[in-house]
mmCIF file of C-alpha atoms in Angstrom:
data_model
loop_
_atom_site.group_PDB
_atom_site.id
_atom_site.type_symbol
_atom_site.label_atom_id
_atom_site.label_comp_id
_atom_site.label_asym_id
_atom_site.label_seq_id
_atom_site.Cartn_x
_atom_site.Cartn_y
_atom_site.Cartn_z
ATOM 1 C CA UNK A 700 4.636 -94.043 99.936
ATOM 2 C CA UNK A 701 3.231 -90.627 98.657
ATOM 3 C CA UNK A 702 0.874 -88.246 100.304
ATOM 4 C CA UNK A 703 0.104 -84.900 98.419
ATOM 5 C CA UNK A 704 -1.802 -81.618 99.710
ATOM 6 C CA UNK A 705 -3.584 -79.632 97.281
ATOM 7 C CA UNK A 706 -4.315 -76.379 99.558
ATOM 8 C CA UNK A 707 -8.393 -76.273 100.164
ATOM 9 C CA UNK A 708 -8.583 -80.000 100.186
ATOM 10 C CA UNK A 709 -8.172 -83.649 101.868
ATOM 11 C CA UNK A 710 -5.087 -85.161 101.527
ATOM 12 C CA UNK A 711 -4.369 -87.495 98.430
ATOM 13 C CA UNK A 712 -2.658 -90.734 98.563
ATOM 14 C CA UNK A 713 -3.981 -92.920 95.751
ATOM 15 C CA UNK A 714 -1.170 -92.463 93.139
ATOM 16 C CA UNK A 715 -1.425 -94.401 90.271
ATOM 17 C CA UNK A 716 1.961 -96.894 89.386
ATOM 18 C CA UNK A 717 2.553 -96.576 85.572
ATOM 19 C CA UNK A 718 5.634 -97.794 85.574
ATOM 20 C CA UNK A 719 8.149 -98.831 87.836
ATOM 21 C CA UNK A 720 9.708 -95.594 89.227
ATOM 22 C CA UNK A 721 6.737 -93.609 87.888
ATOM 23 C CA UNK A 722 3.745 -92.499 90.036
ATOM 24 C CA UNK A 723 0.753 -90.715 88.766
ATOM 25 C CA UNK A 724 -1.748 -88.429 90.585
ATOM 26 C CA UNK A 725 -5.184 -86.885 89.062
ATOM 27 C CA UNK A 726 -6.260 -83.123 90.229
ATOM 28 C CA UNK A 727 -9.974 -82.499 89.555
ATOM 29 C CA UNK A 728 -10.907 -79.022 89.116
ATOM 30 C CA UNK A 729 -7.812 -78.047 89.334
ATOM 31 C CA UNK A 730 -8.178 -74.146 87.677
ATOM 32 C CA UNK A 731 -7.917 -71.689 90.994
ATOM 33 C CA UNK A 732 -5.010 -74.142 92.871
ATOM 34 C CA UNK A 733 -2.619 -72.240 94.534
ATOM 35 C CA UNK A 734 0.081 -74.194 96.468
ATOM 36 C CA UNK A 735 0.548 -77.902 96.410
ATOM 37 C CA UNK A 736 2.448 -80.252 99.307
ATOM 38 C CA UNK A 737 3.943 -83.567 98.181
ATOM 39 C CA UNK A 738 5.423 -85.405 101.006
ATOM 40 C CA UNK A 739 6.708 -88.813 102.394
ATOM 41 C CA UNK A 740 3.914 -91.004 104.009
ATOM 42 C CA UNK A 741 6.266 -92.886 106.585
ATOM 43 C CA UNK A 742 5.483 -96.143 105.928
ATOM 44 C CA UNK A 743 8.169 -96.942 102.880
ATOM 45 C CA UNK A 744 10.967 -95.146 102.672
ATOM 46 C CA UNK A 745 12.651 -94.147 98.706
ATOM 47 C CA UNK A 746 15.402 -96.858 97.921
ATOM 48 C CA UNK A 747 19.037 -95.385 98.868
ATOM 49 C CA UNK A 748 20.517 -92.562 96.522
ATOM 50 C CA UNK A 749 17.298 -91.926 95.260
ATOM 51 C CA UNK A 750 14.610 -88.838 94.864
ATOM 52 C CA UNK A 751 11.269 -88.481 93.927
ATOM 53 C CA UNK A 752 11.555 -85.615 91.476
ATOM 54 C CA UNK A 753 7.698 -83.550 91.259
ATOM 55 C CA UNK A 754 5.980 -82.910 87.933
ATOM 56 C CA UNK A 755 3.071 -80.949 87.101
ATOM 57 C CA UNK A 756 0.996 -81.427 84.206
ATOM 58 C CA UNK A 757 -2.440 -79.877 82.539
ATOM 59 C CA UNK A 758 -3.248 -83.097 80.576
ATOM 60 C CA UNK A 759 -4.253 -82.533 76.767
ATOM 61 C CA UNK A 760 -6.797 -84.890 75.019
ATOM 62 C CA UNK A 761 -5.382 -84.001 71.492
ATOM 63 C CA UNK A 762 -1.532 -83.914 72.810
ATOM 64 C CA UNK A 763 1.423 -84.950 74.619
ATOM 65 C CA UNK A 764 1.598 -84.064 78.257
ATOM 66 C CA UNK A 765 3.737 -81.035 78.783
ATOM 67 C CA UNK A 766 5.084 -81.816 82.614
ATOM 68 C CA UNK A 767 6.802 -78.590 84.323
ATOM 69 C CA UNK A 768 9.252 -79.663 87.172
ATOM 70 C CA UNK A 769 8.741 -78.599 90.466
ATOM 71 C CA UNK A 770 11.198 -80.020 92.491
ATOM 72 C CA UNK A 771 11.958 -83.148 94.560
ATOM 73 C CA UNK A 772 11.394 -84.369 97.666
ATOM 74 C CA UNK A 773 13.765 -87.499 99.352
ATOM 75 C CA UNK A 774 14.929 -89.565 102.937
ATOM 76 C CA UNK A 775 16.560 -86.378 103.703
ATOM 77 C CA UNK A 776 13.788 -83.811 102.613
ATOM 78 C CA UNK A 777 10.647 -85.877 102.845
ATOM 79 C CA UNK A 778 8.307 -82.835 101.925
ATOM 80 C CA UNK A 779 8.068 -79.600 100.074
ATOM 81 C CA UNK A 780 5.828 -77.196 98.963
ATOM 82 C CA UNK A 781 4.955 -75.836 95.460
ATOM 83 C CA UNK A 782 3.367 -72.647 94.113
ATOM 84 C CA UNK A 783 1.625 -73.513 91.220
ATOM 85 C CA UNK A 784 -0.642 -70.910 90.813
ATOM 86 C CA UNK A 785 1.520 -69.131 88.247
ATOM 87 C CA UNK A 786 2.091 -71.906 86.504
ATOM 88 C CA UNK A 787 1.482 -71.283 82.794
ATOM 89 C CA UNK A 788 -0.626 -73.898 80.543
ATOM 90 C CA UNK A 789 1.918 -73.519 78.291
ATOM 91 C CA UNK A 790 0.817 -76.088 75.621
ATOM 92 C CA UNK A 791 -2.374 -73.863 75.420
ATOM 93 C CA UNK A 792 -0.267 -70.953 74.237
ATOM 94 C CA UNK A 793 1.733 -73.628 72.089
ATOM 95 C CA UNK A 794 -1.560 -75.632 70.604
ATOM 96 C CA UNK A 795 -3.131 -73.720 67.625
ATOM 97 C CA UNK A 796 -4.382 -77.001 66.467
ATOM 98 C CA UNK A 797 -6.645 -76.795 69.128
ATOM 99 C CA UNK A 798 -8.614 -73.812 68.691
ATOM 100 C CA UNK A 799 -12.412 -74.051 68.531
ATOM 101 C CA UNK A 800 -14.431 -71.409 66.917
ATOM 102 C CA UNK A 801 -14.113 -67.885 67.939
ATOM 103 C CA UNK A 802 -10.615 -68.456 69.007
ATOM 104 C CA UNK A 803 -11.477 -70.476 72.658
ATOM 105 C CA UNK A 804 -9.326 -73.259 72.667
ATOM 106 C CA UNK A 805 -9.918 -76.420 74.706
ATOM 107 C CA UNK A 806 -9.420 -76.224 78.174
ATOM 108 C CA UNK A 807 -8.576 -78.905 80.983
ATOM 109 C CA UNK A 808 -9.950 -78.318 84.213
ATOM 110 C CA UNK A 809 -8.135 -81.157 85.832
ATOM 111 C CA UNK A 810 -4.378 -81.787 86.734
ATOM 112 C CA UNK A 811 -1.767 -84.426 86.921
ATOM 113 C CA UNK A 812 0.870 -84.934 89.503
ATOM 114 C CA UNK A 813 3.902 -87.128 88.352
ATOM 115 C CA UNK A 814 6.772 -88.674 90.649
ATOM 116 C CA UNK A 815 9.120 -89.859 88.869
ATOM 117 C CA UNK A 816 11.662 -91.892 91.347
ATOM 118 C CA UNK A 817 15.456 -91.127 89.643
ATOM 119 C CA UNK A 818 18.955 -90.503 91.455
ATOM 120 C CA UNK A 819 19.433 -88.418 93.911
ATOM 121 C CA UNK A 820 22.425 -86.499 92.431
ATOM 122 C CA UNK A 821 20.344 -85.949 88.873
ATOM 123 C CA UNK A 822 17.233 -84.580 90.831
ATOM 124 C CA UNK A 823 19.141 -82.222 92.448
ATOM 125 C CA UNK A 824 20.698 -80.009 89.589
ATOM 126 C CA UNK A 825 17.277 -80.003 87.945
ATOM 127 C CA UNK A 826 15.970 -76.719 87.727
ATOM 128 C CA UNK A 827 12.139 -76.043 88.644
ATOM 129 C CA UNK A 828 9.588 -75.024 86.310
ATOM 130 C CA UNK A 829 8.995 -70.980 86.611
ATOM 131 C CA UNK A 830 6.766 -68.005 85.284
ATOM 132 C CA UNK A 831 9.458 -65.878 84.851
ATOM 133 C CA UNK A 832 11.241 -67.941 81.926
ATOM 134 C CA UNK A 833 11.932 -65.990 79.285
ATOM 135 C CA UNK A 834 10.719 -68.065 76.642
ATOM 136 C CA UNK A 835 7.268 -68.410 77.726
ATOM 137 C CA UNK A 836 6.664 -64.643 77.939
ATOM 138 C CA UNK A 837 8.462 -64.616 74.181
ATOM 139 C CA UNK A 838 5.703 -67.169 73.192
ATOM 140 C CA UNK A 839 3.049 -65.501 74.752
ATOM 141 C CA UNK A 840 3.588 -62.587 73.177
ATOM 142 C CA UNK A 841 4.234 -63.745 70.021
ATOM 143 C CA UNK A 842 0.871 -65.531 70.617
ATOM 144 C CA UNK A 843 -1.112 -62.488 71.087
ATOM 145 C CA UNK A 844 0.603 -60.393 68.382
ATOM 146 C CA UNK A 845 -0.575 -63.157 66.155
ATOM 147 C CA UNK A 846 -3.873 -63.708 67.666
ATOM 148 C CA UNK A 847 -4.619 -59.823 67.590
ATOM 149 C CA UNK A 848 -3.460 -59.259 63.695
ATOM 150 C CA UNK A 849 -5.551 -61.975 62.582
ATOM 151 C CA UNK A 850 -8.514 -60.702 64.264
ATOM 152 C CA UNK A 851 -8.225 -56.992 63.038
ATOM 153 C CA UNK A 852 -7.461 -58.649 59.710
ATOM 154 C CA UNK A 853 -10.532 -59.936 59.312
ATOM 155 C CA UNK A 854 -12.013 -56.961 59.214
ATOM 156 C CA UNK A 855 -10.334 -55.760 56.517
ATOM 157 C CA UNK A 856 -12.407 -54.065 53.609
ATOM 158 C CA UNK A 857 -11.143 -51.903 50.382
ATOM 159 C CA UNK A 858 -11.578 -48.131 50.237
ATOM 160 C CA UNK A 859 -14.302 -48.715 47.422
ATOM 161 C CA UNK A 860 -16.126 -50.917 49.941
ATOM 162 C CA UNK A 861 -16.249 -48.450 53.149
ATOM 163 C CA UNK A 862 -19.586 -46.809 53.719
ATOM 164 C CA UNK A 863 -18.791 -43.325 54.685
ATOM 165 C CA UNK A 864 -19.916 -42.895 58.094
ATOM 166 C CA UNK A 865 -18.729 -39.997 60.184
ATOM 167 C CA UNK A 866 -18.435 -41.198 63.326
ATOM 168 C CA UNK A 867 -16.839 -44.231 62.349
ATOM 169 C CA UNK A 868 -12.731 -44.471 62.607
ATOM 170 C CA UNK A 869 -10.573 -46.179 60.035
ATOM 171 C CA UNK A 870 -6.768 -47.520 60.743
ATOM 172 C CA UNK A 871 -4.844 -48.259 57.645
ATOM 173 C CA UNK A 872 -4.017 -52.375 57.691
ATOM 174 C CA UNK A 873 -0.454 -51.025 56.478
ATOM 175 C CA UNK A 874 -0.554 -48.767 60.112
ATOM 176 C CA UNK A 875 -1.435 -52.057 61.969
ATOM 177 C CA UNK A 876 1.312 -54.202 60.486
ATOM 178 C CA UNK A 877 3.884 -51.695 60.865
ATOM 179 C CA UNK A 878 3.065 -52.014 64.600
ATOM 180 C CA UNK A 879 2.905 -55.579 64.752
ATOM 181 C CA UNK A 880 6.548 -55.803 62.722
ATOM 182 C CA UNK A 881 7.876 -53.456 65.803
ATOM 183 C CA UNK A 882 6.796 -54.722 68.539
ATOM 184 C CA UNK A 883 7.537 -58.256 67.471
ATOM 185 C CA UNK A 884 11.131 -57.003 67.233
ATOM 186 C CA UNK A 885 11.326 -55.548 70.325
ATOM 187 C CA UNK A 886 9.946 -58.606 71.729
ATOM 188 C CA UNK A 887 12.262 -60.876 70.475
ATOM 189 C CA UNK A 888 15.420 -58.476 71.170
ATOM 190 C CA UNK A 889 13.677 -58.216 74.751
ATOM 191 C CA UNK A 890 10.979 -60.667 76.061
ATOM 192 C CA UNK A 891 10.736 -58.078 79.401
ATOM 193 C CA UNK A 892 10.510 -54.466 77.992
ATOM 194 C CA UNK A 893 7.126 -53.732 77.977
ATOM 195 C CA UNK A 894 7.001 -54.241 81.732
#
């Protein structure tokens, strides 16, 4: 019933049934994708008043899926195209749980494709997944804020415990907290200003 296109490869139709209206697809090596097609195949056409609303997923051995919608495709639009390139693996930025040592966190070099077959009319007002949401630049910063403190903290020593060393710089933790108390306020007043 389903045919997808990742761009660079041979089209796809073994999708998985999991459930009755639910189809799954597997990605291999999914990391440098750009665009994705998801079409009709011809030969069975979606019940009446019906979609097949598009899902994207980086799957997660130690959680949940996260699936980002995409968009649909139906009878009367029986393909579409997808740019998924900027699409963010948001439960990585999400996870701590999952970091390894020296801060690399698992990573999942292979996709999933869900179509989920719903009604027509609820498919249609669903918004698509998109880079640009707010939120996820919020998190991401707030990510790296953390990310960055913690590392610089771990340097930390007392004065009696520096080595005086003249070509050696020093930055007051209090200088470096100060910073990371602004700019987290200016990030959550305004996810966009430092672009």
């Amino acid at each position: 019933m389903f045919g997808a296109i990742v761009s660079g490869r041979l089209v796809q139709t073994d999708f998985q049934q999991i459930e009755e209206t639910k189809l799954l697809l597997n990605i291999p090596d999914a990391d440098n994708l750009n665009h994705l097609v998801i079409f009709l195949t011809g030969t069975t056409p979606l019940p009446l008043g019906t979609a097949g609303a598009v899902y994207w997923s980086w799957p997660d051995p130690n959680s949940p899926s996260k699936w980002q919608y995409l968009g649909y495709i139906s009878n009367q639009k029986p393909s579409a195209i997808f740019k998924i390139s900027q699409l963010k693996k948001l439960h990585e930025m999400e996870t701590h749980d999952s970091m390894m040592m020296f801060g690399q966190s698992a990573i999942s070099h292979n996709a999933q494709i869900g179509i989920s077959i719903e009604p027509e009319a609820t498919v249609v007002q669903q918004t698509p997944s998109t880079t640009n949401d707010a939120s996820s630049y919020y998190q991401f910063g707030q990510r790296m804020l953390e990310n960055f403190v913690n590392f610089a903290s771990s340097f930390t020593i007392t004065q009696s415990q520096m080595v005086p060393n003249p070509s050696e710089t020093y930055v007051p933790l209090s200088t470096l907290t100060t910073w990371f108390n602004n700019f987290q306020r200016r990030l959550e007043q305004n996810p966009n200003f430092w672009k």
